[in-house]
CSV table of N, CA, C and O in Angstrom, one decimal:
chain,number,residue,atom,x,y,z
A,1,MET,N,6.8,21.4,-48.2
A,1,MET,CA,6.0,20.5,-47.3
A,1,MET,C,6.3,19.8,-46.2
A,1,MET,O,6.0,19.9,-45.2
A,2,ALA,N,7.8,19.1,-46.4
A,2,ALA,CA,8.1,18.3,-45.5
A,2,ALA,C,8.7,19.3,-44.4
A,2,ALA,O,8.6,18.6,-43.4
A,3,ALA,N,9.3,20.3,-44.7
A,3,ALA,CA,9.6,21.1,-43.8
A,3,ALA,C,8.9,21.6,-42.7
A,3,ALA,O,8.9,21.7,-41.6
A,4,ALA,N,7.5,21.9,-43.5
A,4,ALA,CA,6.4,22.4,-42.5
A,4,ALA,C,6.3,21.5,-41.5
A,4,ALA,O,5.9,21.5,-40.6
A,5,LEU,N,5.9,20.1,-42.3
A,5,LEU,CA,5.4,19.3,-41.4
A,5,LEU,C,6.3,18.8,-39.9
A,5,LEU,O,6.2,18.5,-38.9
A,6,ALA,N,7.8,18.9,-40.4
A,6,ALA,CA,8.8,19.1,-39.1
A,6,ALA,C,8.7,19.9,-38.2
A,6,ALA,O,9.0,19.8,-37.3
A,7,LEU,N,8.4,21.2,-38.6
A,7,LEU,CA,7.9,22.0,-38.0
A,7,LEU,C,7.2,22.2,-36.7
A,7,LEU,O,7.2,22.2,-35.7
A,8,VAL,N,5.7,21.2,-37.5
A,8,VAL,CA,4.7,21.2,-36.9
A,8,VAL,C,5.1,20.3,-35.6
A,8,VAL,O,4.7,20.2,-34.6
A,9,ALA,N,6.0,19.1,-36.2
A,9,ALA,CA,6.4,18.1,-35.2
A,9,ALA,C,7.2,18.6,-34.0
A,9,ALA,O,6.6,18.2,-32.7
A,10,GLY,N,7.9,19.4,-34.5
A,10,GLY,CA,9.0,19.9,-33.6
A,10,GLY,C,8.1,20.8,-32.6
A,10,GLY,O,8.2,20.9,-31.2
A,11,ILE,N,7.4,21.7,-33.1
A,11,ILE,CA,6.6,22.5,-31.5
A,11,ILE,C,5.5,21.5,-31.3
A,11,ILE,O,5.3,21.6,-29.8
A,12,LEU,N,4.8,20.2,-31.4
A,12,LEU,CA,4.1,19.7,-30.7
A,12,LEU,C,5.1,18.9,-29.5
A,12,LEU,O,4.6,18.8,-28.1
A,13,ALA,N,5.8,18.5,-30.0
A,13,ALA,CA,7.0,17.6,-29.3
A,13,ALA,C,7.2,19.0,-28.0
A,13,ALA,O,7.3,18.2,-26.7
A,14,GLY,N,7.5,19.9,-28.6
A,14,GLY,CA,8.2,20.9,-27.5
A,14,GLY,C,6.7,21.2,-26.3
A,14,GLY,O,7.1,21.5,-25.3
A,15,ILE,N,5.3,21.3,-26.9
A,15,ILE,CA,4.3,21.5,-26.3
A,15,ILE,C,4.1,20.5,-24.7
A,15,ILE,O,3.6,20.5,-24.1
A,16,LEU,N,4.0,19.4,-26.0
A,16,LEU,CA,3.8,17.9,-24.8
A,16,LEU,C,5.3,17.6,-23.6
A,16,LEU,O,4.5,17.6,-22.7
A,17,ALA,N,6.5,18.2,-24.4
A,17,ALA,CA,7.3,18.1,-23.3
A,17,ALA,C,7.3,19.1,-22.1
A,17,ALA,O,7.4,18.9,-20.7
A,18,GLY,N,6.8,20.4,-22.6
A,18,GLY,CA,6.1,21.3,-21.5
A,18,GLY,C,5.2,20.9,-20.5
A,18,GLY,O,4.9,21.1,-19.4
A,19,VAL,N,4.1,20.0,-21.2
A,19,VAL,CA,2.6,19.8,-20.6
A,19,VAL,C,3.4,18.7,-19.6
A,19,VAL,O,2.8,18.7,-18.3
A,20,LEU,N,4.4,17.6,-19.7
A,20,LEU,CA,4.6,16.9,-18.6
A,20,LEU,C,5.9,17.4,-17.7
A,20,LEU,O,4.8,17.0,-16.6
A,21,ALA,N,6.3,18.4,-18.1
A,21,ALA,CA,6.8,19.1,-17.2
A,21,ALA,C,6.1,20.0,-16.0
A,21,ALA,O,6.2,20.0,-14.9
A,22,GLU,N,5.1,20.5,-16.7
A,22,GLU,CA,4.0,21.4,-15.4
A,22,GLU,C,3.6,20.4,-14.8
A,22,GLU,O,3.0,20.3,-13.7
A,23,ALA,N,3.0,19.2,-15.2
A,23,ALA,CA,2.1,18.0,-14.4
A,23,ALA,C,3.0,17.0,-13.4
A,23,ALA,O,2.9,16.3,-12.7
A,24,GLY,N,4.8,17.4,-13.7
A,24,GLY,CA,5.2,17.0,-12.5
A,24,GLY,C,5.7,15.9,-13.1
A,24,GLY,O,6.5,14.9,-12.1
A,25,LEU,N,5.3,15.5,-14.2
A,25,LEU,CA,5.9,14.0,-14.8
A,25,LEU,C,7.5,14.1,-15.6
A,25,LEU,O,7.7,15.1,-16.1
A,26,PRO,N,8.5,13.1,-15.2
A,26,PRO,CA,9.9,13.1,-15.7
A,26,PRO,C,9.4,13.1,-17.5
A,26,PRO,O,8.6,12.5,-17.8
A,27,ARG,N,10.4,13.3,-17.9
A,27,ARG,CA,10.4,12.8,-19.6
A,27,ARG,C,10.6,11.3,-19.5
A,27,ARG,O,11.4,10.6,-18.9
A,28,TRP,N,10.6,10.9,-21.0
A,28,TRP,CA,10.6,9.5,-20.8
A,28,TRP,C,12.2,8.6,-20.8
A,28,TRP,O,12.5,7.7,-20.5
A,29,SER,N,13.0,10.0,-21.4
A,29,SER,CA,14.3,9.5,-21.1
A,29,SER,C,14.9,9.5,-19.8
A,29,SER,O,15.9,8.9,-19.6
A,30,ALA,N,14.0,10.1,-19.1
A,30,ALA,CA,14.9,10.6,-17.5
A,30,ALA,C,14.8,9.4,-16.7
A,30,ALA,O,14.9,9.2,-15.6
A,31,LEU,N,13.3,8.2,-17.3
A,31,LEU,CA,12.7,7.4,-16.7
A,31,LEU,C,13.7,6.2,-16.4
A,31,LEU,O,14.3,5.9,-17.5
A,32,PRO,N,14.3,5.2,-15.3
A,32,PRO,CA,15.4,4.2,-15.3
A,32,PRO,C,14.1,3.0,-16.3
A,32,PRO,O,13.3,2.6,-16.3
A,33,HIS,N,15.1,2.8,-17.3
A,33,HIS,CA,14.3,1.3,-18.4
A,33,HIS,C,14.6,0.1,-17.5
A,33,HIS,O,14.2,-0.8,-17.6
A,34,PHE,N,15.0,0.2,-16.0
A,34,PHE,CA,14.9,-1.1,-15.3
A,34,PHE,C,15.1,-1.2,-13.8
A,34,PHE,O,15.9,-0.2,-13.4
A,35,LYS,N,15.2,-1.5,-12.9
A,35,LYS,CA,15.3,-1.4,-11.4
A,35,LYS,C,16.6,-2.5,-10.9
A,35,LYS,O,16.9,-3.8,-11.8
A,36,LYS,N,17.3,-2.0,-10.6
A,36,LYS,CA,18.8,-2.2,-9.9
A,36,LYS,C,18.0,-3.9,-8.9
A,36,LYS,O,17.0,-3.9,-8.1
A,37,SER,N,18.8,-4.9,-8.9
A,37,SER,CA,18.6,-6.2,-7.8
A,37,SER,C,19.3,-5.8,-6.8
A,37,SER,O,19.8,-5.0,-6.5
A,38,ILE,N,19.1,-6.6,-5.6
A,38,ILE,CA,19.7,-6.8,-4.4
A,38,ILE,C,21.2,-6.8,-4.3
A,38,ILE,O,21.3,-7.6,-5.4
A,39,THR,N,22.1,-6.0,-4.0
A,39,THR,CA,23.3,-5.6,-3.7
A,39,THR,C,24.1,-5.1,-5.1
A,39,THR,O,25.4,-4.8,-5.0
A,40,ASP,N,23.2,-4.7,-5.9
A,40,ASP,CA,23.9,-3.5,-6.9
A,40,ASP,C,24.0,-2.1,-6.5
A,40,ASP,O,23.3,-2.0,-5.5
A,41,ARG,N,24.8,-1.5,-6.8
A,41,ARG,CA,25.2,-0.4,-6.2
A,41,ARG,C,24.2,0.4,-6.6
A,41,ARG,O,23.5,0.7,-7.7
A,42,CYS,N,23.9,1.6,-5.7
A,42,CYS,CA,22.4,2.8,-5.9
A,42,CYS,C,23.2,3.8,-5.3
A,42,CYS,O,24.2,4.0,-4.5
A,43,PHE,N,22.3,5.0,-5.9
A,43,PHE,CA,22.4,6.4,-5.5
A,43,PHE,C,21.1,7.1,-4.5
A,43,PHE,O,20.9,7.7,-4.2
A,44,HIS,N,19.9,5.9,-5.2
A,44,HIS,CA,18.5,6.7,-4.5
A,44,HIS,C,17.9,5.3,-4.3
A,44,HIS,O,17.8,4.6,-5.3
A,45,HIS,N,16.6,5.2,-3.3
A,45,HIS,CA,16.1,4.3,-3.4
A,45,HIS,C,15.1,3.6,-4.8
A,45,HIS,O,14.4,2.8,-4.6
A,46,SER,N,14.7,4.8,-5.1
A,46,SER,CA,13.8,4.5,-6.6
A,46,SER,C,14.4,3.8,-7.3
A,46,SER,O,14.2,3.1,-8.2
A,47,GLU,N,16.0,4.0,-7.4
A,47,GLU,CA,16.5,2.8,-8.5
A,47,GLU,C,16.5,1.7,-8.1
A,47,GLU,O,16.1,0.7,-9.1
A,48,CYS,N,16.1,0.9,-6.9
A,48,CYS,CA,16.1,-0.5,-6.5
A,48,CYS,C,14.8,-1.0,-6.6
A,48,CYS,O,13.8,-0.1,-6.6
A,49,PHE,N,14.7,-2.3,-7.0
A,49,PHE,CA,13.7,-2.9,-7.2
A,49,PHE,C,12.7,-2.7,-6.0
A,49,PHE,O,11.6,-3.0,-5.7
A,50,SER,N,13.7,-3.1,-4.9
A,50,SER,CA,12.8,-3.3,-3.5
A,50,SER,C,12.6,-1.9,-2.8
A,50,SER,O,11.8,-2.2,-2.2
A,51,GLY,N,12.9,-0.7,-3.5
A,51,GLY,CA,12.5,0.1,-2.8
A,51,GLY,C,13.4,0.3,-1.7
A,51,GLY,O,13.0,1.7,-1.3
A,52,CYS,N,14.6,0.0,-1.5
A,52,CYS,CA,15.6,0.5,-0.2
A,52,CYS,C,16.8,0.2,-0.9
A,52,CYS,O,17.7,-0.7,-1.2
A,53,CYS,N,17.6,1.8,-0.6
A,53,CYS,CA,18.7,2.0,-0.8
A,53,CYS,C,19.3,1.9,0.1
A,53,CYS,O,19.2,3.2,0.9
A,54,LEU,N,20.6,1.2,0.8
A,54,LEU,CA,20.8,0.8,2.1
A,54,LEU,C,22.5,1.6,2.0
A,54,LEU,O,23.0,1.2,1.1
A,55,LEU,N,22.5,2.3,3.1
A,55,LEU,CA,23.9,2.9,3.9
A,55,LEU,C,24.5,1.8,3.9
A,55,LEU,O,24.6,1.3,4.6
A,56,ASP,N,25.9,2.1,3.2
A,56,ASP,CA,27.2,0.6,3.5
A,56,ASP,C,28.3,1.4,4.1
A,56,ASP,O,29.1,2.3,3.4
A,57,LEU,N,28.4,1.4,5.6
A,57,LEU,CA,29.2,2.3,6.4
A,57,LEU,C,30.5,1.5,5.9
A,57,LEU,O,31.3,2.6,6.4
A,58,ASP,N,31.1,0.5,5.4
A,58,ASP,CA,32.1,-0.3,5.0
A,58,ASP,C,32.5,0.7,4.1
A,58,ASP,O,33.6,0.8,3.7
A,59,SER,N,32.0,0.6,3.1
A,59,SER,CA,32.5,1.4,1.7
A,59,SER,C,32.0,2.9,1.5
A,59,SER,O,32.6,3.1,0.7
A,60,GLY,N,31.2,3.2,2.0
A,60,GLY,CA,30.9,5.1,2.0
A,60,GLY,C,30.0,4.7,1.0
A,60,GLY,O,29.6,5.9,0.4
A,61,GLY,N,29.7,4.1,0.2
A,61,GLY,CA,28.3,3.7,-0.8
A,61,GLY,C,27.3,3.4,-0.4
A,61,GLY,O,27.0,3.6,0.9
A,62,ALA,N,26.4,2.5,-1.2
A,62,ALA,CA,25.2,2.5,-0.6
A,62,ALA,C,24.5,1.2,-2.0
A,62,ALA,O,25.3,0.9,-3.1
A,63,PHE,N,24.0,0.2,-1.2
A,63,PHE,CA,23.3,-1.0,-2.3
A,63,PHE,C,22.2,-1.1,-2.1
A,63,PHE,O,21.3,-1.0,-0.7
A,64,CYS,N,21.5,-1.7,-3.1
A,64,CYS,CA,20.0,-2.0,-3.2
A,64,CYS,C,19.6,-3.5,-2.0
A,64,CYS,O,20.9,-4.1,-1.9
A,65,ALA,N,18.7,-3.2,-0.9
A,65,ALA,CA,18.7,-4.0,0.0
A,65,ALA,C,17.2,-4.6,0.0
A,65,ALA,O,16.6,-3.7,-0.6
A,66,PRO,N,16.9,-5.8,0.4
A,66,PRO,CA,15.3,-6.0,0.4
A,66,PRO,C,14.9,-5.4,1.7
A,66,PRO,O,15.1,-4.8,3.0
A,67,ARG,N,13.3,-5.1,1.6
A,67,ARG,CA,12.5,-4.6,2.7
A,67,ARG,C,12.7,-5.9,3.8
A,67,ARG,O,12.9,-6.6,3.6
A,68,ALA,N,12.3,-4.9,5.0
A,68,ALA,CA,12.5,-5.6,6.3
A,68,ALA,C,11.2,-6.6,6.4
A,68,ALA,O,10.1,-6.4,6.1
A,69,ARG,N,11.2,-7.8,6.8
A,69,ARG,CA,10.5,-8.6,7.3
A,69,ARG,C,9.6,-8.4,8.6
A,69,ARG,O,9.8,-7.9,9.2
A,70,ARG,N,8.6,-9.3,8.6
A,70,ARG,CA,7.8,-9.7,9.7
A,70,ARG,C,8.6,-9.3,11.1
A,70,ARG,O,9.6,-10.5,11.2
A,71,THR,N,8.6,-8.6,12.2
A,71,THR,CA,9.4,-8.6,13.4
A,71,THR,C,10.9,-7.9,13.7
A,71,THR,O,11.3,-8.1,14.5
A,72,MET,N,11.3,-7.6,11.9
A,72,MET,CA,12.6,-7.2,11.6
A,72,MET,C,12.7,-5.8,11.9
A,72,MET,O,11.4,-5.0,12.0
A,73,ILE,N,13.8,-4.9,12.5
A,73,ILE,CA,13.8,-3.6,12.8
A,73,ILE,C,14.0,-2.6,11.9
A,73,ILE,O,14.2,-3.5,10.1
A,74,CYS,N,12.8,-1.9,11.6
A,74,CYS,CA,12.5,-1.1,10.6
A,74,CYS,C,12.5,0.6,10.8
A,74,CYS,O,12.7,0.8,11.7
A,75,LEU,N,12.8,1.4,9.7
A,75,LEU,CA,12.3,2.6,9.6
A,75,LEU,C,11.6,3.2,8.5
A,75,LEU,O,11.7,2.3,7.3
A,76,PRO,N,10.3,3.7,8.7
A,76,PRO,CA,9.7,4.3,7.2
A,76,PRO,C,10.4,4.9,6.4
A,76,PRO,O,11.4,5.5,6.6
A,77,GLN,N,10.1,4.8,5.4
A,77,GLN,CA,10.8,5.4,4.1
A,77,GLN,C,10.9,7.4,4.1
A,77,GLN,O,9.9,7.4,4.9
A,78,THR,N,12.1,7.1,4.0
A,78,THR,CA,12.3,8.7,4.5
A,78,THR,C,12.2,9.5,2.8
A,78,THR,O,12.2,8.9,2.0
A,79,LYS,N,12.2,11.0,2.9
A,79,LYS,CA,12.3,11.5,1.7
A,79,LYS,C,13.8,11.5,1.2
A,79,LYS,O,14.1,12.1,-0.3
A,80,GLY,N,15.0,10.9,2.2
A,80,GLY,CA,16.0,10.9,1.7
A,80,GLY,C,16.3,10.1,0.7
A,80,GLY,O,15.7,9.3,0.2
A,81,ALA,N,17.7,10.0,0.0
A,81,ALA,CA,18.0,9.0,-1.3
A,81,ALA,C,18.2,7.8,-0.8
A,81,ALA,O,18.3,6.8,-1.6
A,82,VAL,N,18.9,7.6,0.6
A,82,VAL,CA,19.3,6.2,1.2
A,82,VAL,C,18.8,6.0,2.4
A,82,VAL,O,18.4,7.0,3.1
A,83,ASN,N,18.9,5.1,2.6
A,83,ASN,CA,18.4,4.4,3.9
A,83,ASN,C,19.4,3.9,5.1
A,83,ASN,O,20.4,3.8,4.6
A,84,ILE,N,19.3,4.2,6.4
A,84,ILE,CA,20.0,3.7,7.3
A,84,ILE,C,19.5,1.9,7.7
A,84,ILE,O,20.2,1.6,8.1
A,85,ILE,N,17.7,2.1,7.6
A,85,ILE,CA,17.6,0.5,7.9
A,85,ILE,C,16.6,0.6,6.8
A,85,ILE,O,15.5,1.7,6.5
A,86,CYS,N,16.3,-0.2,6.1
A,86,CYS,CA,15.1,-0.5,5.3
A,86,CYS,C,13.8,-0.2,5.9
A,86,CYS,O,13.5,-0.6,7.1
A,87,PRO,N,12.8,0.2,5.0
A,87,PRO,CA,11.2,0.0,5.4
A,87,PRO,C,10.5,-1.3,5.4
A,87,PRO,O,11.2,-2.0,4.6
A,88,CYS,N,9.5,-1.2,5.8
A,88,CYS,CA,8.6,-2.7,5.7
A,88,CYS,C,8.5,-3.4,4.2
A,88,CYS,O,8.0,-2.5,3.8
A,89,ARG,N,8.2,-4.5,4.0
A,89,ARG,CA,7.9,-5.1,3.2
A,89,ARG,C,6.0,-4.4,2.9
A,89,ARG,O,5.5,-4.0,3.8
A,90,VAL,N,5.6,-4.9,1.8
A,90,VAL,CA,4.3,-4.4,1.1
A,90,VAL,C,3.6,-5.3,2.9
A,90,VAL,O,3.7,-6.3,2.5
A,91,GLY,N,2.0,-4.5,3.2
A,91,GLY,CA,1.6,-5.0,4.0
A,91,GLY,C,1.9,-5.1,5.1
A,91,GLY,O,0.9,-5.6,6.3
A,92,LEU,N,2.8,-4.9,5.5
A,92,LEU,CA,3.6,-4.8,7.0
A,92,LEU,C,3.8,-3.2,7.0
A,92,LEU,O,3.8,-2.3,6.4
A,93,THR,N,3.6,-2.9,8.8
A,93,THR,CA,3.6,-1.5,9.2
A,93,THR,C,4.9,-1.6,10.7
A,93,THR,O,5.1,-2.1,11.0
A,94,CYS,N,5.8,-0.6,10.1
A,94,CYS,CA,6.6,-0.1,11.3
A,94,CYS,C,6.4,0.5,12.2
A,94,CYS,O,6.3,1.8,12.0
A,95,ILE,N,6.2,0.0,13.3
A,95,ILE,CA,5.8,1.0,14.6
A,95,ILE,C,6.7,0.3,15.7
A,95,ILE,O,6.9,-0.9,15.6
A,96,SER,N,6.4,1.0,16.8
A,96,SER,CA,7.2,0.8,18.3
A,96,SER,C,6.0,0.2,19.0
A,96,SER,O,5.0,0.9,19.3
A,97,GLU,N,6.4,-1.0,19.5
A,97,GLU,CA,5.2,-1.3,20.5
A,97,GLU,C,5.2,-0.7,21.9
A,97,GLU,O,4.7,-0.8,22.5
A,98,ASP,N,6.4,-0.2,22.1
A,98,ASP,CA,6.5,0.6,23.5
A,98,ASP,C,7.7,1.6,23.4
A,98,ASP,O,8.7,1.3,22.7
A,99,LEU,N,7.8,2.7,24.1
A,99,LEU,CA,8.6,3.6,23.9
A,99,LEU,C,10.2,3.3,24.2
A,99,LEU,O,11.0,3.6,23.5
A,100,MET,N,10.5,2.4,24.8
A,100,MET,CA,11.8,1.8,25.1
A,100,MET,C,12.2,0.8,23.8
A,100,MET,O,13.8,0.6,23.6
A,101,CYS,N,11.4,0.4,23.0
A,101,CYS,CA,11.8,-0.9,22.0
A,101,CYS,C,11.8,0.1,20.7
A,101,CYS,O,11.3,1.0,20.5
A,102,SER,N,12.8,-0.7,19.4
A,102,SER,CA,13.1,-0.1,18.3
A,102,SER,C,11.9,-0.2,17.6
A,102,SER,O,11.1,-1.2,17.8
A,103,ARG,N,11.5,0.5,16.7
A,103,ARG,CA,10.3,0.2,15.6
A,103,ARG,C,10.5,-1.3,14.9
A,103,ARG,O,11.9,-1.9,14.4
A,104,ARG,N,9.6,-2.0,14.9
A,104,ARG,CA,9.7,-3.3,13.7
A,104,ARG,C,8.3,-3.3,13.2
A,104,ARG,O,7.6,-2.6,13.2
A,105,CYS,N,8.5,-4.6,12.0
A,105,CYS,CA,7.3,-4.7,10.8
A,105,CYS,C,6.9,-5.2,11.8
A,105,CYS,O,6.5,-6.5,12.3
A,106,HIS,N,5.2,-5.2,11.4
A,106,HIS,CA,4.2,-5.7,12.0
A,106,HIS,C,2.9,-5.7,11.4
A,106,HIS,O,3.0,-5.1,10.3
A,107,ILE,N,2.2,-6.6,11.3
A,107,ILE,CA,1.0,-6.8,10.3
A,107,ILE,C,0.0,-6.3,11.3
A,107,ILE,O,-0.5,-6.6,12.6
A,108,ILE,N,-0.6,-5.1,10.4
A,108,ILE,CA,-2.0,-4.3,11.5
A,108,ILE,C,-3.0,-4.2,10.2
A,108,ILE,O,-3.1,-4.2,9.7
């Protein structure tokens, strides 16, 4: 009886893992248990609490950095792993007011 219950539990776990994979959801073990703080080393922007993994040209690595504040230079979030310039904080939009100026965070 115990072996039958273990078999059923194993089958259900396999089915659930397949459903999550088909839905595009990562497995629980693949999810980060905490987000990294500002200045922590990172490999992808999703690792950082701020959502910005900034490329460090001096060390060749990357670190978590704060998002850009109002009127600061910015770039929209890209599909890449690291940023050259951080995107704007929540509530701000990264736009260029004229073609000759770089993008900056503004309230719209």
